[in-house]
Amino acid sequence: MPELPFALWIALAGVLGLLVGSFLNVVILRLPARMAAAWRREARDVLELQADAVPLPPGIVREPSHCPHCKHPLSAMDNIPLFGWLLLRGRCRYCRAKISIQYPLVELLSGVLSAVIVWKFGPSWAALAGLALTWTLIALSGIDLRTQLLPDQLTLPLLWLGLLLSLLPMFVTAPASILAAAIGYLSLWSVYWAFKLLTGKEGMGHGDFKLLAALGAWMGPVALLPVILLSSLIGALVGGTLIMLRKHEREIPMPFGPFIAAAGWVWFMAGADLLQGYMQLTGLR
């Protein structure tokens, strides 16, 4: 890769992350709607019902960005990541409807985390892989928070990419990647069925199994237990805080995918340091 100052690489990664974050917002909003429309059409085909005339929701790539309220296409100025929302003061230029805070938050998160990835790995192929992991986890978290879905369209490619990278190997060896993917899936699958048999309720979705399997494929078996423990801790803290603030009802299920994604990203970035610190703290080393 070209020789550039390291700080410039980090800045470029941050700008790229902002741009990708704008696209991730489109994925978060449009992919579930496209999935639901496809499910309805498939159900009507299976039931041999007449096809409905309802058009498909906007596609992810071809259809230009528009206001979800008035449907007016957005100008290039309005689409500037983060700054477009700030310039518009969080309202549509045409109908003055409020623009969700999700847009700048996802863009900012993508920009910051992308810069951190390049700071950690430098301008390397490992950084490119880390960016792909980071962006996918952001998209999955946003979708799960909105719809309580973790689409196979994102979890399975993430799983396969982790397995393919292990052939190099980039982060873990192939045997470790394959073993961790299997253990990651089966561990939450077992918890799911044990909880369902005991209570008759579903404690988590199948997408959580696939997401943990994907993280295992990227990071190996050593990461699985810390990711589960850390995600449970984050979930308990966030859930407890929201319940105390009365912003979430106890009976309403809370998506677990974002907590798995957050814990997985933290371990991906600092797992070795965290493990070494724990071993020194407990006197195991």
mmCIF file of C-alpha atoms in Angstrom:
data_model
loop_
_atom_site.group_PDB
_atom_site.id
_atom_site.type_symbol
_atom_site.label_atom_id
_atom_site.label_comp_id
_atom_site.label_asym_id
_atom_site.label_seq_id
_atom_site.Cartn_x
_atom_site.Cartn_y
_atom_site.Cartn_z
ATOM 1 C CA MET A 1 0.000 0.000 0.000
ATOM 2 C CA PRO A 2 1.185 3.604 -0.591
ATOM 3 C CA GLU A 3 3.362 5.205 2.075
ATOM 4 C CA LEU A 4 1.241 7.729 3.954
ATOM 5 C CA PRO A 5 1.534 9.138 7.480
ATOM 6 C CA PHE A 6 -0.116 6.820 9.967
ATOM 7 C CA ALA A 7 -2.368 9.591 11.278
ATOM 8 C CA LEU A 8 -3.609 10.184 7.730
ATOM 9 C CA TRP A 9 -4.539 6.523 7.376
ATOM 10 C CA ILE A 10 -6.577 6.783 10.568
ATOM 11 C CA ALA A 11 -8.291 9.948 9.349
ATOM 12 C CA LEU A 12 -9.079 8.379 5.976
ATOM 13 C CA ALA A 13 -10.541 5.365 7.748
ATOM 14 C CA GLY A 14 -12.735 7.666 9.815
ATOM 15 C CA VAL A 15 -14.018 9.464 6.705
ATOM 16 C CA LEU A 16 -14.612 6.150 4.955
ATOM 17 C CA GLY A 17 -16.467 4.951 8.031
ATOM 18 C CA LEU A 18 -18.750 7.995 7.912
ATOM 19 C CA LEU A 19 -19.565 7.308 4.262
ATOM 20 C CA VAL A 20 -20.177 3.616 4.911
ATOM 21 C CA GLY A 21 -22.268 4.535 7.954
ATOM 22 C CA SER A 22 -24.642 6.414 5.646
ATOM 23 C CA PHE A 23 -25.049 3.223 3.617
ATOM 24 C CA LEU A 24 -25.467 1.155 6.788
ATOM 25 C CA ASN A 25 -28.467 3.325 7.680
ATOM 26 C CA VAL A 26 -30.018 2.337 4.366
ATOM 27 C CA VAL A 27 -29.354 -1.336 5.103
ATOM 28 C CA ILE A 28 -30.796 -1.063 8.621
ATOM 29 C CA LEU A 29 -33.999 0.573 7.374
ATOM 30 C CA ARG A 30 -34.593 -1.160 4.053
ATOM 31 C CA LEU A 31 -33.345 -4.735 4.430
ATOM 32 C CA PRO A 32 -35.991 -5.813 6.998
ATOM 33 C CA ALA A 33 -38.754 -4.235 4.889
ATOM 34 C CA ARG A 34 -37.524 -6.083 1.803
ATOM 35 C CA MET A 35 -37.338 -9.313 3.792
ATOM 36 C CA ALA A 36 -40.898 -8.917 5.104
ATOM 37 C CA ALA A 37 -42.222 -8.228 1.597
ATOM 38 C CA ALA A 38 -40.426 -11.289 0.246
ATOM 39 C CA TRP A 39 -41.857 -13.452 3.058
ATOM 40 C CA ARG A 40 -45.379 -12.253 2.265
ATOM 41 C CA ARG A 41 -44.965 -13.094 -1.401
ATOM 42 C CA GLU A 42 -43.527 -16.511 -0.622
ATOM 43 C CA ALA A 43 -46.401 -17.217 1.787
ATOM 44 C CA ARG A 44 -48.959 -16.286 -0.861
ATOM 45 C CA ASP A 45 -47.212 -18.562 -3.364
ATOM 46 C CA VAL A 46 -47.198 -21.486 -0.915
ATOM 47 C CA LEU A 47 -50.876 -20.927 -0.060
ATOM 48 C CA GLU A 48 -51.648 -20.539 -3.775
ATOM 49 C CA LEU A 49 -53.182 -17.118 -3.206
ATOM 50 C CA GLN A 50 -53.376 -14.421 -5.821
ATOM 51 C CA ALA A 51 -50.344 -12.192 -5.837
ATOM 52 C CA ASP A 52 -50.967 -8.802 -4.284
ATOM 53 C CA ALA A 53 -50.342 -5.597 -6.164
ATOM 54 C CA VAL A 54 -48.393 -3.974 -3.359
ATOM 55 C CA PRO A 55 -45.014 -2.814 -4.737
ATOM 56 C CA LEU A 56 -41.817 -3.939 -3.074
ATOM 57 C CA PRO A 57 -40.209 -1.497 -0.638
ATOM 58 C CA PRO A 58 -37.250 0.525 -1.937
ATOM 59 C CA GLY A 59 -34.153 -1.478 -2.753
ATOM 60 C CA ILE A 60 -30.898 -1.065 -0.884
ATOM 61 C CA VAL A 61 -28.669 0.095 -3.747
ATOM 62 C CA ARG A 62 -30.637 1.460 -6.687
ATOM 63 C CA GLU A 63 -33.312 3.677 -5.172
ATOM 64 C CA PRO A 64 -31.989 7.108 -4.076
ATOM 65 C CA SER A 65 -32.343 8.318 -0.515
ATOM 66 C CA HIS A 66 -35.584 10.118 0.314
ATOM 67 C CA CYS A 67 -37.479 11.461 3.309
ATOM 68 C CA PRO A 68 -39.464 8.603 4.911
ATOM 69 C CA HIS A 69 -42.311 11.045 5.632
ATOM 70 C CA CYS A 70 -42.854 13.118 2.483
ATOM 71 C CA LYS A 71 -40.884 10.789 0.135
ATOM 72 C CA HIS A 72 -39.039 13.748 -1.389
ATOM 73 C CA PRO A 73 -35.601 12.773 -2.783
ATOM 74 C CA LEU A 74 -32.717 14.140 -0.753
ATOM 75 C CA SER A 75 -30.099 16.420 -2.269
ATOM 76 C CA ALA A 76 -26.371 15.709 -2.178
ATOM 77 C CA MET A 77 -25.987 18.308 0.572
ATOM 78 C CA ASP A 78 -28.620 16.579 2.698
ATOM 79 C CA ASN A 79 -26.810 13.262 2.284
ATOM 80 C CA ILE A 80 -23.457 14.406 3.695
ATOM 81 C CA PRO A 81 -22.800 11.927 6.528
ATOM 82 C CA LEU A 82 -23.307 13.399 9.994
ATOM 83 C CA PHE A 83 -23.005 17.015 8.840
ATOM 84 C CA GLY A 84 -26.144 16.818 6.679
ATOM 85 C CA TRP A 85 -28.225 16.005 9.767
ATOM 86 C CA LEU A 86 -26.553 18.800 11.724
ATOM 87 C CA LEU A 87 -27.067 21.371 8.943
ATOM 88 C CA LEU A 88 -30.742 20.428 8.724
ATOM 89 C CA ARG A 89 -31.001 20.523 12.531
ATOM 90 C CA GLY A 90 -32.572 17.097 12.525
ATOM 91 C CA ARG A 91 -35.540 18.022 10.294
ATOM 92 C CA CYS A 92 -36.462 17.335 6.683
ATOM 93 C CA ARG A 93 -35.762 20.318 4.429
ATOM 94 C CA TYR A 94 -39.068 19.826 2.589
ATOM 95 C CA CYS A 95 -41.714 18.749 5.118
ATOM 96 C CA ARG A 96 -39.927 19.715 8.376
ATOM 97 C CA ALA A 97 -40.572 16.295 9.867
ATOM 98 C CA LYS A 98 -38.048 15.120 12.444
ATOM 99 C CA ILE A 99 -35.188 12.999 11.156
ATOM 100 C CA SER A 100 -34.336 10.078 13.429
ATOM 101 C CA ILE A 101 -31.240 10.467 15.588
ATOM 102 C CA GLN A 102 -30.317 7.003 14.329
ATOM 103 C CA TYR A 103 -28.815 8.468 11.150
ATOM 104 C CA PRO A 104 -26.017 10.567 12.698
ATOM 105 C CA LEU A 105 -25.409 8.049 15.500
ATOM 106 C CA VAL A 106 -24.803 5.160 13.080
ATOM 107 C CA GLU A 107 -22.593 7.342 10.883
ATOM 108 C CA LEU A 108 -20.588 8.599 13.852
ATOM 109 C CA LEU A 109 -20.236 5.110 15.320
ATOM 110 C CA SER A 110 -19.085 3.734 11.986
ATOM 111 C CA GLY A 111 -16.566 6.542 11.552
ATOM 112 C CA VAL A 112 -15.091 6.259 15.039
ATOM 113 C CA LEU A 113 -14.871 2.460 15.064
ATOM 114 C CA SER A 114 -13.365 2.411 11.564
ATOM 115 C CA ALA A 115 -10.635 4.808 12.690
ATOM 116 C CA VAL A 116 -9.973 2.632 15.757
ATOM 117 C CA ILE A 117 -9.635 -0.455 13.547
ATOM 118 C CA VAL A 118 -6.920 1.165 11.419
ATOM 119 C CA TRP A 119 -5.235 2.526 14.562
ATOM 120 C CA LYS A 120 -5.115 -1.055 15.872
ATOM 121 C CA PHE A 121 -4.068 -2.952 12.726
ATOM 122 C CA GLY A 122 -2.494 -0.241 10.595
ATOM 123 C CA PRO A 123 -2.972 -0.041 6.808
ATOM 124 C CA SER A 124 -3.158 -3.795 6.251
ATOM 125 C CA TRP A 125 -5.377 -6.577 4.983
ATOM 126 C CA ALA A 126 -6.233 -7.350 8.602
ATOM 127 C CA ALA A 127 -7.609 -3.805 8.891
ATOM 128 C CA LEU A 128 -9.780 -4.318 5.800
ATOM 129 C CA ALA A 129 -11.142 -7.521 7.307
ATOM 130 C CA GLY A 130 -11.709 -5.745 10.625
ATOM 131 C CA LEU A 131 -13.623 -2.992 8.854
ATOM 132 C CA ALA A 132 -15.873 -5.561 7.193
ATOM 133 C CA LEU A 133 -16.530 -7.171 10.578
ATOM 134 C CA THR A 134 -17.196 -3.805 12.230
ATOM 135 C CA TRP A 135 -19.617 -2.553 9.574
ATOM 136 C CA THR A 136 -21.541 -5.824 9.553
ATOM 137 C CA LEU A 137 -21.875 -5.808 13.338
ATOM 138 C CA ILE A 138 -23.185 -2.227 13.250
ATOM 139 C CA ALA A 139 -25.790 -3.136 10.639
ATOM 140 C CA LEU A 140 -26.856 -6.259 12.537
ATOM 141 C CA SER A 141 -27.154 -4.331 15.807
ATOM 142 C CA GLY A 142 -29.257 -1.599 14.218
ATOM 143 C CA ILE A 143 -31.605 -4.083 12.587
ATOM 144 C CA ASP A 144 -31.964 -6.132 15.763
ATOM 145 C CA LEU A 145 -32.735 -3.037 17.839
ATOM 146 C CA ARG A 146 -35.456 -1.987 15.398
ATOM 147 C CA THR A 147 -36.996 -5.338 14.467
ATOM 148 C CA GLN A 148 -35.524 -8.058 16.752
ATOM 149 C CA LEU A 149 -34.173 -9.767 13.647
ATOM 150 C CA LEU A 150 -30.620 -10.831 12.777
ATOM 151 C CA PRO A 151 -30.866 -11.503 9.026
ATOM 152 C CA ASP A 152 -29.163 -14.533 7.504
ATOM 153 C CA GLN A 153 -28.180 -12.187 4.668
ATOM 154 C CA LEU A 154 -25.629 -10.681 7.070
ATOM 155 C CA THR A 155 -24.835 -13.322 9.709
ATOM 156 C CA LEU A 156 -24.065 -16.149 7.275
ATOM 157 C CA PRO A 157 -21.673 -14.168 5.016
ATOM 158 C CA LEU A 158 -19.926 -12.996 8.184
ATOM 159 C CA LEU A 159 -19.587 -16.615 9.298
ATOM 160 C CA TRP A 160 -18.235 -17.774 5.931
ATOM 161 C CA LEU A 161 -15.802 -14.863 5.698
ATOM 162 C CA GLY A 162 -14.403 -15.728 9.113
ATOM 163 C CA LEU A 163 -13.941 -19.349 8.064
ATOM 164 C CA LEU A 164 -12.271 -18.342 4.789
ATOM 165 C CA LEU A 165 -9.886 -15.936 6.523
ATOM 166 C CA SER A 166 -8.800 -18.775 8.810
ATOM 167 C CA LEU A 167 -7.363 -20.564 5.769
ATOM 168 C CA LEU A 168 -4.646 -17.892 5.449
ATOM 169 C CA PRO A 169 -4.686 -17.813 8.563
ATOM 170 C CA MET A 170 -5.369 -14.164 9.410
ATOM 171 C CA PHE A 171 -6.695 -14.128 12.981
ATOM 172 C CA VAL A 172 -7.032 -17.808 13.983
ATOM 173 C CA THR A 173 -6.221 -21.135 12.380
ATOM 174 C CA ALA A 174 -8.765 -23.107 10.402
ATOM 175 C CA PRO A 175 -9.270 -25.851 13.035
ATOM 176 C CA ALA A 176 -9.827 -23.227 15.738
ATOM 177 C CA SER A 177 -12.222 -21.284 13.519
ATOM 178 C CA ILE A 178 -14.307 -24.315 12.611
ATOM 179 C CA LEU A 179 -14.420 -25.593 16.199
ATOM 180 C CA ALA A 180 -15.393 -22.192 17.585
ATOM 181 C CA ALA A 181 -18.130 -21.722 14.989
ATOM 182 C CA ALA A 182 -19.654 -25.066 15.950
ATOM 183 C CA ILE A 183 -19.329 -24.459 19.696
ATOM 184 C CA GLY A 184 -20.675 -20.923 19.396
ATOM 185 C CA TYR A 185 -23.782 -22.063 17.584
ATOM 186 C CA LEU A 186 -24.449 -25.122 19.732
ATOM 187 C CA SER A 187 -23.911 -23.327 23.041
ATOM 188 C CA LEU A 188 -26.700 -20.782 22.506
ATOM 189 C CA TRP A 189 -28.815 -23.378 20.701
ATOM 190 C CA SER A 190 -28.647 -25.544 23.850
ATOM 191 C CA VAL A 191 -29.540 -22.599 26.088
ATOM 192 C CA TYR A 192 -32.455 -21.756 23.808
ATOM 193 C CA TRP A 193 -33.946 -25.243 23.960
ATOM 194 C CA ALA A 194 -33.306 -25.692 27.681
ATOM 195 C CA PHE A 195 -35.102 -22.402 28.393
ATOM 196 C CA LYS A 196 -37.959 -23.287 26.056
ATOM 197 C CA LEU A 197 -38.467 -26.735 27.595
ATOM 198 C CA LEU A 198 -38.461 -25.287 31.111
ATOM 199 C CA THR A 199 -40.643 -22.232 30.498
ATOM 200 C CA GLY A 200 -42.408 -22.833 27.203
ATOM 201 C CA LYS A 201 -41.045 -19.488 25.981
ATOM 202 C CA GLU A 202 -38.332 -18.524 23.545
ATOM 203 C CA GLY A 203 -35.529 -16.698 25.327
ATOM 204 C CA MET A 204 -33.617 -15.661 22.205
ATOM 205 C CA GLY A 205 -33.787 -15.855 18.433
ATOM 206 C CA HIS A 206 -31.979 -18.224 16.098
ATOM 207 C CA GLY A 207 -29.998 -15.304 14.716
ATOM 208 C CA ASP A 208 -28.144 -15.055 18.028
ATOM 209 C CA PHE A 209 -26.782 -18.590 17.492
ATOM 210 C CA LYS A 210 -25.479 -17.659 14.043
ATOM 211 C CA LEU A 211 -23.960 -14.394 15.212
ATOM 212 C CA LEU A 212 -22.000 -16.089 18.000
ATOM 213 C CA ALA A 213 -20.922 -18.799 15.539
ATOM 214 C CA ALA A 214 -19.660 -16.072 13.190
ATOM 215 C CA LEU A 215 -17.700 -14.384 15.970
ATOM 216 C CA GLY A 216 -16.242 -17.750 16.903
ATOM 217 C CA ALA A 217 -15.130 -18.276 13.305
ATOM 218 C CA TRP A 218 -13.299 -14.950 13.437
ATOM 219 C CA MET A 219 -11.735 -15.232 16.903
ATOM 220 C CA GLY A 220 -11.542 -18.882 17.914
ATOM 221 C CA PRO A 221 -12.808 -20.866 20.925
ATOM 222 C CA VAL A 222 -10.997 -18.759 23.540
ATOM 223 C CA ALA A 223 -13.248 -15.804 22.717
ATOM 224 C CA LEU A 224 -16.598 -17.555 23.163
ATOM 225 C CA LEU A 225 -16.944 -17.626 26.947
ATOM 226 C CA PRO A 226 -15.707 -14.041 27.436
ATOM 227 C CA VAL A 227 -18.051 -12.804 24.690
ATOM 228 C CA ILE A 228 -21.031 -14.555 26.288
ATOM 229 C CA LEU A 229 -20.160 -13.276 29.767
ATOM 230 C CA LEU A 230 -19.435 -9.742 28.570
ATOM 231 C CA SER A 231 -22.589 -9.571 26.448
ATOM 232 C CA SER A 232 -24.665 -10.820 29.380
ATOM 233 C CA LEU A 233 -23.114 -8.197 31.648
ATOM 234 C CA ILE A 234 -23.729 -5.399 29.138
ATOM 235 C CA GLY A 235 -27.283 -6.624 28.568
ATOM 236 C CA ALA A 236 -28.021 -6.772 32.285
ATOM 237 C CA LEU A 237 -26.656 -3.265 32.864
ATOM 238 C CA VAL A 238 -28.481 -1.727 29.896
ATOM 239 C CA GLY A 239 -31.715 -3.611 30.528
ATOM 240 C CA GLY A 240 -31.702 -2.853 34.230
ATOM 241 C CA THR A 241 -31.021 0.815 33.604
ATOM 242 C CA LEU A 242 -33.824 1.107 31.030
ATOM 243 C CA ILE A 243 -36.290 -0.640 33.357
ATOM 244 C CA MET A 244 -35.311 1.648 36.244
ATOM 245 C CA LEU A 245 -35.811 4.666 34.005
ATOM 246 C CA ARG A 246 -39.153 3.175 32.895
ATOM 247 C CA LYS A 247 -38.120 3.287 29.254
ATOM 248 C CA HIS A 248 -38.587 -0.456 28.809
ATOM 249 C CA GLU A 249 -41.274 -2.781 30.133
ATOM 250 C CA ARG A 250 -40.197 -5.996 31.846
ATOM 251 C CA GLU A 251 -42.554 -8.082 29.687
ATOM 252 C CA ILE A 252 -41.210 -6.739 26.393
ATOM 253 C CA PRO A 253 -38.298 -8.842 25.075
ATOM 254 C CA MET A 254 -35.009 -7.023 24.543
ATOM 255 C CA PRO A 255 -32.810 -7.942 21.560
ATOM 256 C CA PHE A 256 -29.608 -9.683 22.612
ATOM 257 C CA GLY A 257 -27.781 -9.352 19.276
ATOM 258 C CA PRO A 258 -26.403 -5.844 19.879
ATOM 259 C CA PHE A 259 -24.853 -6.983 23.171
ATOM 260 C CA ILE A 260 -23.217 -9.998 21.487
ATOM 261 C CA ALA A 261 -21.951 -7.718 18.715
ATOM 262 C CA ALA A 262 -20.551 -5.164 21.166
ATOM 263 C CA ALA A 263 -18.855 -7.820 23.285
ATOM 264 C CA GLY A 264 -17.472 -9.515 20.171
ATOM 265 C CA TRP A 265 -16.025 -6.263 18.836
ATOM 266 C CA VAL A 266 -14.407 -5.446 22.185
ATOM 267 C CA TRP A 267 -12.818 -8.892 22.342
ATOM 268 C CA PHE A 268 -11.698 -8.654 18.707
ATOM 269 C CA MET A 269 -9.907 -5.407 19.493
ATOM 270 C CA ALA A 270 -8.558 -6.084 22.975
ATOM 271 C CA GLY A 271 -9.145 -9.732 23.800
ATOM 272 C CA ALA A 272 -5.480 -10.616 24.202
ATOM 273 C CA ASP A 273 -4.880 -7.667 26.526
ATOM 274 C CA LEU A 274 -7.998 -8.412 28.559
ATOM 275 C CA LEU A 275 -7.029 -12.074 28.910
ATOM 276 C CA GLN A 276 -3.495 -11.214 29.951
ATOM 277 C CA GLY A 277 -4.769 -8.680 32.488
ATOM 278 C CA TYR A 278 -7.190 -11.238 33.935
ATOM 279 C CA MET A 279 -4.463 -13.857 34.261
ATOM 280 C CA GLN A 280 -2.148 -11.411 36.025
ATOM 281 C CA LEU A 281 -4.938 -10.272 38.305
ATOM 282 C CA THR A 282 -5.826 -13.818 39.337
ATOM 283 C CA GLY A 283 -2.221 -14.977 39.592
ATOM 284 C CA LEU A 284 -2.582 -17.566 36.847
ATOM 285 C CA ARG A 285 0.552 -16.239 35.181
#
